[in-house]
PDB file of C-alpha atoms in Angstrom:
ATOM      1  CA  UNK A   1      73.599  -2.885 -30.731  1.00 43.00           C
ATOM      2  CA  UNK A   2      72.481  -6.264 -29.371  1.00 48.00           C
ATOM      3  CA  UNK A   3      70.098  -6.493 -26.436  1.00 41.00           C
ATOM      4  CA  UNK A   4      70.059  -9.615 -24.318  1.00 40.00           C
ATOM      5  CA  UNK A   5      66.747 -10.284 -22.675  1.00 42.00           C
ATOM      6  CA  UNK A   6      67.203 -11.441 -19.108  1.00 41.00           C
ATOM      7  CA  UNK A   7      64.756 -13.991 -17.748  1.00 49.00           C
ATOM      8  CA  UNK A   8      62.004 -12.532 -15.622  1.00 55.00           C
ATOM      9  CA  UNK A   9      61.073 -13.895 -12.262  1.00 64.00           C
ATOM     10  CA  UNK A  10      57.507 -15.114 -12.050  1.00 90.00           C
ATOM     11  CA  UNK A  11      55.404 -15.228  -8.942  1.00 95.00           C
ATOM     12  CA  UNK A  12      52.114 -17.046  -8.510  1.00 97.00           C
ATOM     13  CA  UNK A  13      49.028 -17.055  -6.349  1.00 97.00           C
ATOM     14  CA  UNK A  14      48.847 -20.331  -4.403  1.00 96.00           C
ATOM     15  CA  UNK A  15      45.387 -21.810  -4.958  1.00 95.00           C
ATOM     16  CA  UNK A  16      43.902 -24.555  -2.794  1.00 92.00           C
ATOM     17  CA  UNK A  17      41.869 -26.994  -4.882  1.00 90.00           C
ATOM     18  CA  UNK A  18      40.529 -29.413  -2.263  1.00 79.00           C
ATOM     19  CA  UNK A  19      36.986 -28.072  -2.062  1.00 72.00           C
ATOM     20  CA  UNK A  20      35.441 -30.609   0.287  1.00 78.00           C
ATOM     21  CA  UNK A  21      32.995 -28.325   2.046  1.00 82.00           C
ATOM     22  CA  UNK A  22      35.499 -27.802   4.870  1.00 89.00           C
ATOM     23  CA  UNK A  23      35.328 -31.237   6.540  1.00 95.00           C
ATOM     24  CA  UNK A  24      37.269 -30.189   9.663  1.00 96.00           C
ATOM     25  CA  UNK A  25      36.851 -27.382  12.157  1.00 96.00           C
ATOM     26  CA  UNK A  26      39.321 -25.832  14.576  1.00 97.00           C
ATOM     27  CA  UNK A  27      38.540 -27.085  18.070  1.00 97.00           C
ATOM     28  CA  UNK A  28      37.611 -24.624  20.794  1.00 94.00           C
ATOM     29  CA  UNK A  29      39.836 -26.661  23.137  1.00 95.00           C
ATOM     30  CA  UNK A  30      42.902 -25.065  21.492  1.00 96.00           C
ATOM     31  CA  UNK A  31      44.489 -22.162  23.351  1.00 94.00           C
ATOM     32  CA  UNK A  32      45.812 -20.695  20.067  1.00 94.00           C
ATOM     33  CA  UNK A  33      43.492 -18.355  18.171  1.00 94.00           C
ATOM     34  CA  UNK A  34      42.533 -20.181  14.959  1.00 94.00           C
ATOM     35  CA  UNK A  35      41.790 -16.999  13.033  1.00 93.00           C
ATOM     36  CA  UNK A  36      45.431 -15.955  13.519  1.00 95.00           C
ATOM     37  CA  UNK A  37      46.460 -19.067  11.553  1.00 95.00           C
ATOM     38  CA  UNK A  38      43.975 -18.225   8.815  1.00 92.00           C
ATOM     39  CA  UNK A  39      45.433 -14.732   8.300  1.00 93.00           C
ATOM     40  CA  UNK A  40      49.093 -15.487   9.020  1.00 95.00           C
ATOM     41  CA  UNK A  41      49.545 -13.694  12.312  1.00 95.00           C
ATOM     42  CA  UNK A  42      52.799 -14.759  13.995  1.00 96.00           C
ATOM     43  CA  UNK A  43      52.092 -17.026  16.982  1.00 95.00           C
ATOM     44  CA  UNK A  44      54.265 -15.943  19.907  1.00 94.00           C
ATOM     45  CA  UNK A  45      52.971 -18.474  22.432  1.00 91.00           C
ATOM     46  CA  UNK A  46      53.697 -21.799  20.808  1.00 89.00           C
ATOM     47  CA  UNK A  47      51.153 -24.536  21.527  1.00 90.00           C
ATOM     48  CA  UNK A  48      52.391 -27.154  24.006  1.00 88.00           C
ATOM     49  CA  UNK A  49      50.458 -29.925  22.238  1.00 94.00           C
ATOM     50  CA  UNK A  50      49.273 -30.555  18.668  1.00 97.00           C
ATOM     51  CA  UNK A  51      46.511 -28.273  17.434  1.00 97.00           C
ATOM     52  CA  UNK A  52      43.185 -30.091  17.563  1.00 98.00           C
ATOM     53  CA  UNK A  53      40.633 -30.249  14.742  1.00 98.00           C
ATOM     54  CA  UNK A  54      37.240 -31.944  14.799  1.00 97.00           C
ATOM     55  CA  UNK A  55      34.849 -33.389  12.258  1.00 97.00           C
ATOM     56  CA  UNK A  56      32.701 -30.481  11.056  1.00 95.00           C
ATOM     57  CA  UNK A  57      29.924 -32.962  10.250  1.00 93.00           C
ATOM     58  CA  UNK A  58      29.230 -31.405   6.862  1.00 90.00           C
ATOM     59  CA  UNK A  59      31.263 -33.499   4.404  1.00 91.00           C
ATOM     60  CA  UNK A  60      30.510 -36.829   2.776  1.00 91.00           C
ATOM     61  CA  UNK A  61      34.100 -37.500   1.664  1.00 92.00           C
ATOM     62  CA  UNK A  62      35.459 -40.767   3.032  1.00 94.00           C
ATOM     63  CA  UNK A  63      38.280 -40.858   5.571  1.00 96.00           C
ATOM     64  CA  UNK A  64      40.545 -42.577   3.001  1.00 95.00           C
ATOM     65  CA  UNK A  65      39.832 -39.933   0.345  1.00 94.00           C
ATOM     66  CA  UNK A  66      40.499 -37.175   2.870  1.00 95.00           C
ATOM     67  CA  UNK A  67      43.912 -38.663   3.659  1.00 95.00           C
ATOM     68  CA  UNK A  68      44.810 -38.741  -0.042  1.00 95.00           C
ATOM     69  CA  UNK A  69      44.895 -34.913  -0.042  1.00 96.00           C
ATOM     70  CA  UNK A  70      48.019 -32.830   0.577  1.00 96.00           C
ATOM     71  CA  UNK A  71      45.888 -29.792   1.530  1.00 95.00           C
ATOM     72  CA  UNK A  72      42.799 -29.694   3.734  1.00 95.00           C
ATOM     73  CA  UNK A  73      41.096 -26.354   4.280  1.00 93.00           C
ATOM     74  CA  UNK A  74      39.384 -26.043   7.655  1.00 94.00           C
ATOM     75  CA  UNK A  75      36.739 -23.963   9.356  1.00 93.00           C
ATOM     76  CA  UNK A  76      38.265 -21.404  11.695  1.00 92.00           C
ATOM     77  CA  UNK A  77      41.845 -22.646  11.837  1.00 92.00           C
ATOM     78  CA  UNK A  78      43.804 -22.197   8.654  1.00 91.00           C
ATOM     79  CA  UNK A  79      44.919 -25.029   6.407  1.00 94.00           C
ATOM     80  CA  UNK A  80      46.267 -28.499   7.139  1.00 96.00           C
ATOM     81  CA  UNK A  81      49.233 -29.719   5.075  1.00 97.00           C
ATOM     82  CA  UNK A  82      50.372 -33.300   4.539  1.00 97.00           C
ATOM     83  CA  UNK A  83      53.770 -34.360   5.844  1.00 96.00           C
ATOM     84  CA  UNK A  84      55.286 -34.435   2.358  1.00 95.00           C
ATOM     85  CA  UNK A  85      54.077 -30.897   1.625  1.00 96.00           C
ATOM     86  CA  UNK A  86      55.332 -29.770   5.038  1.00 96.00           C
ATOM     87  CA  UNK A  87      58.760 -31.294   4.286  1.00 96.00           C
ATOM     88  CA  UNK A  88      58.947 -29.426   0.970  1.00 95.00           C
ATOM     89  CA  UNK A  89      58.007 -26.095   2.578  1.00 94.00           C
ATOM     90  CA  UNK A  90      60.631 -26.582   5.292  1.00 93.00           C
ATOM     91  CA  UNK A  91      63.348 -27.176   2.687  1.00 93.00           C
ATOM     92  CA  UNK A  92      62.410 -24.011   0.782  1.00 92.00           C
ATOM     93  CA  UNK A  93      61.316 -21.698   3.598  1.00 93.00           C
ATOM     94  CA  UNK A  94      61.977 -23.134   7.061  1.00 91.00           C
ATOM     95  CA  UNK A  95      62.794 -19.719   8.575  1.00 91.00           C
ATOM     96  CA  UNK A  96      59.762 -18.089   6.974  1.00 92.00           C
ATOM     97  CA  UNK A  97      56.944 -20.229   8.348  1.00 96.00           C
ATOM     98  CA  UNK A  98      55.779 -21.672  11.633  1.00 96.00           C
ATOM     99  CA  UNK A  99      55.010 -25.396  11.661  1.00 96.00           C
ATOM    100  CA  UNK A 100      52.639 -26.912  14.208  1.00 97.00           C
ATOM    101  CA  UNK A 101      51.668 -30.570  14.482  1.00 97.00           C
ATOM    102  CA  UNK A 102      47.945 -31.193  14.237  1.00 98.00           C
ATOM    103  CA  UNK A 103      45.569 -33.948  15.196  1.00 98.00           C
ATOM    104  CA  UNK A 104      42.054 -34.448  13.966  1.00 98.00           C
ATOM    105  CA  UNK A 105      39.162 -36.834  14.317  1.00 97.00           C
ATOM    106  CA  UNK A 106      37.112 -37.474  11.199  1.00 97.00           C
ATOM    107  CA  UNK A 107      34.309 -40.032  10.865  1.00 95.00           C
ATOM    108  CA  UNK A 108      35.366 -41.338  14.285  1.00 96.00           C
ATOM    109  CA  UNK A 109      39.003 -41.978  13.282  1.00 97.00           C
ATOM    110  CA  UNK A 110      41.917 -40.041  14.791  1.00 97.00           C
ATOM    111  CA  UNK A 111      44.825 -38.821  12.623  1.00 97.00           C
ATOM    112  CA  UNK A 112      48.158 -37.204  13.517  1.00 97.00           C
ATOM    113  CA  UNK A 113      49.862 -37.024  10.116  1.00 97.00           C
ATOM    114  CA  UNK A 114      49.026 -33.409   9.159  1.00 98.00           C
ATOM    115  CA  UNK A 115      50.530 -30.054  10.077  1.00 98.00           C
ATOM    116  CA  UNK A 116      49.465 -26.443  10.241  1.00 97.00           C
ATOM    117  CA  UNK A 117      51.834 -24.136   8.365  1.00 96.00           C
ATOM    118  CA  UNK A 118      51.575 -20.512   9.435  1.00 96.00           C
ATOM    119  CA  UNK A 119      52.764 -18.270   6.584  1.00 96.00           C
ATOM    120  CA  UNK A 120      53.397 -15.053   8.476  1.00 96.00           C
ATOM    121  CA  UNK A 121      55.673 -12.858   6.317  1.00 95.00           C
ATOM    122  CA  UNK A 122      53.935 -10.130   4.338  1.00 94.00           C
ATOM    123  CA  UNK A 123      55.572  -8.567   1.279  1.00 94.00           C
ATOM    124  CA  UNK A 124      54.529  -5.988  -1.300  1.00 93.00           C
ATOM    125  CA  UNK A 125      53.643  -8.359  -4.191  1.00 94.00           C
ATOM    126  CA  UNK A 126      51.351  -6.455  -6.566  1.00 94.00           C
ATOM    127  CA  UNK A 127      52.076  -4.147  -9.457  1.00 93.00           C
ATOM    128  CA  UNK A 128      49.617  -1.411  -8.520  1.00 92.00           C
ATOM    129  CA  UNK A 129      50.111   0.352 -11.884  1.00 93.00           C
ATOM    130  CA  UNK A 130      48.524  -2.554 -13.787  1.00 93.00           C
ATOM    131  CA  UNK A 131      46.167  -3.843 -11.079  1.00 92.00           C
ATOM    132  CA  UNK A 132      42.572  -2.674 -10.838  1.00 92.00           C
ATOM    133  CA  UNK A 133      41.417  -1.818  -7.338  1.00 90.00           C
ATOM    134  CA  UNK A 134      39.505   0.580  -5.143  1.00 90.00           C
ATOM    135  CA  UNK A 135      40.753   2.101  -1.929  1.00 88.00           C
ATOM    136  CA  UNK A 136      38.506   2.154   1.133  1.00 88.00           C
ATOM    137  CA  UNK A 137      37.984   5.794   2.168  1.00 89.00           C
ATOM    138  CA  UNK A 138      38.221   5.104   5.906  1.00 91.00           C
ATOM    139  CA  UNK A 139      40.865   2.443   6.535  1.00 87.00           C
ATOM    140  CA  UNK A 140      42.764   2.714   3.244  1.00 83.00           C
ATOM    141  CA  UNK A 141      42.498  -1.018   2.511  1.00 85.00           C
ATOM    142  CA  UNK A 142      42.553  -2.107  -1.125  1.00 88.00           C
ATOM    143  CA  UNK A 143      39.866  -4.192  -2.832  1.00 90.00           C
ATOM    144  CA  UNK A 144      41.080  -5.780  -6.075  1.00 92.00           C
ATOM    145  CA  UNK A 145      38.971  -6.617  -9.103  1.00 92.00           C
ATOM    146  CA  UNK A 146      42.223  -7.487 -10.933  1.00 93.00           C
ATOM    147  CA  UNK A 147      45.505  -8.104  -9.109  1.00 92.00           C
ATOM    148  CA  UNK A 148      48.695  -8.232 -11.163  1.00 93.00           C
ATOM    149  CA  UNK A 149      51.731  -9.747  -9.478  1.00 95.00           C
ATOM    150  CA  UNK A 150      55.141  -8.115  -9.731  1.00 93.00           C
ATOM    151  CA  UNK A 151      57.664 -10.052 -11.800  1.00 90.00           C
ATOM    152  CA  UNK A 152      60.509  -9.191  -9.434  1.00 91.00           C
ATOM    153  CA  UNK A 153      61.552 -11.610  -6.684  1.00 91.00           C
ATOM    154  CA  UNK A 154      59.531 -11.816  -3.479  1.00 92.00           C
ATOM    155  CA  UNK A 155      62.146  -9.798  -1.673  1.00 90.00           C
ATOM    156  CA  UNK A 156      62.405  -7.464   1.260  1.00 89.00           C
ATOM    157  CA  UNK A 157      65.584  -5.838   2.588  1.00 89.00           C
ATOM    158  CA  UNK A 158      67.733  -8.069   0.384  1.00 89.00           C
ATOM    159  CA  UNK A 159      66.143 -11.324   1.590  1.00 91.00           C
ATOM    160  CA  UNK A 160      64.318 -13.412  -1.017  1.00 93.00           C
ATOM    161  CA  UNK A 161      61.263 -15.426   0.035  1.00 95.00           C
ATOM    162  CA  UNK A 162      59.612 -18.410  -1.651  1.00 95.00           C
ATOM    163  CA  UNK A 163      56.248 -18.185   0.129  1.00 96.00           C
ATOM    164  CA  UNK A 164      54.651 -15.050   1.598  1.00 96.00           C
ATOM    165  CA  UNK A 165      51.363 -13.286   2.119  1.00 96.00           C
ATOM    166  CA  UNK A 166      50.582 -10.233   0.040  1.00 95.00           C
ATOM    167  CA  UNK A 167      50.663  -7.093   2.161  1.00 93.00           C
ATOM    168  CA  UNK A 168      47.901  -5.721  -0.054  1.00 92.00           C
ATOM    169  CA  UNK A 169      45.218  -8.377   0.611  1.00 92.00           C
ATOM    170  CA  UNK A 170      46.757 -11.310   2.539  1.00 92.00           C
ATOM    171  CA  UNK A 171      46.690 -13.802  -0.389  1.00 95.00           C
ATOM    172  CA  UNK A 172      49.438 -16.437  -0.419  1.00 96.00           C
ATOM    173  CA  UNK A 173      52.060 -15.794  -3.110  1.00 97.00           C
ATOM    174  CA  UNK A 174      54.880 -18.178  -4.090  1.00 96.00           C
ATOM    175  CA  UNK A 175      58.019 -17.941  -6.195  1.00 95.00           C
ATOM    176  CA  UNK A 176      58.638 -19.787  -9.441  1.00 95.00           C
ATOM    177  CA  UNK A 177      61.131 -22.028  -7.608  1.00 94.00           C
ATOM    178  CA  UNK A 178      58.432 -22.981  -5.102  1.00 96.00           C
ATOM    179  CA  UNK A 179      55.987 -23.745  -7.929  1.00 96.00           C
ATOM    180  CA  UNK A 180      58.539 -25.912  -9.731  1.00 96.00           C
ATOM    181  CA  UNK A 181      59.344 -27.888  -6.566  1.00 95.00           C
ATOM    182  CA  UNK A 182      55.667 -28.499  -5.765  1.00 96.00           C
ATOM    183  CA  UNK A 183      54.965 -29.657  -9.318  1.00 96.00           C
ATOM    184  CA  UNK A 184      58.047 -31.928  -9.341  1.00 96.00           C
ATOM    185  CA  UNK A 185      56.906 -33.505  -6.049  1.00 96.00           C
ATOM    186  CA  UNK A 186      53.418 -34.035  -7.551  1.00 96.00           C
ATOM    187  CA  UNK A 187      51.731 -32.356  -4.577  1.00 96.00           C
ATOM    188  CA  UNK A 188      47.975 -32.583  -5.083  1.00 95.00           C
ATOM    189  CA  UNK A 189      45.127 -30.264  -4.056  1.00 94.00           C
ATOM    190  CA  UNK A 190      47.103 -27.171  -4.985  1.00 95.00           C
ATOM    191  CA  UNK A 191      47.434 -25.003  -8.071  1.00 94.00           C
ATOM    192  CA  UNK A 192      49.024 -21.768  -9.219  1.00 96.00           C
ATOM    193  CA  UNK A 193      47.582 -18.691 -10.883  1.00 95.00           C
ATOM    194  CA  UNK A 194      49.358 -15.690 -12.390  1.00 89.00           C
TER     195      UNK A 194
END
């Protein structure tokens, strides 16, 4: 008897690599709750204007070096994505994310070329049989010392996603197709971990 091994689907943790001491902060002038963007809560009241970010005053990176990044992590308001990264996400997952224009002032210079991408879908992503975790006795939340991703597609009710948040701990998980597209586009400031 001959067995044919079928290819397995791989999923990856999306890792942000632009560790610049969080050069931008979410402005209190925004009507949208910035922490909702950080945890992927669906925004029902869409902002009428671009989301505003301000210089956090704690980074020495130059304005030009900041603009060379495709990912900028912020204080209190999620993550900013470059236009080319935003375009790639829209091609792969336009119905699965919310996209908001952003504006920021850094070192006295205003910029409008970045976007906030709200990744709001949550999917069961971990193989709990091979992961190592503890369960909180009161709220039932899981704390992982080792999280093992499932090798099956990021799927729910027959719909396959390319970028989601883990229902277990809110980490961002991407499909192998997403990883391949990001690497082919040479998107910087981002990595992948199994």
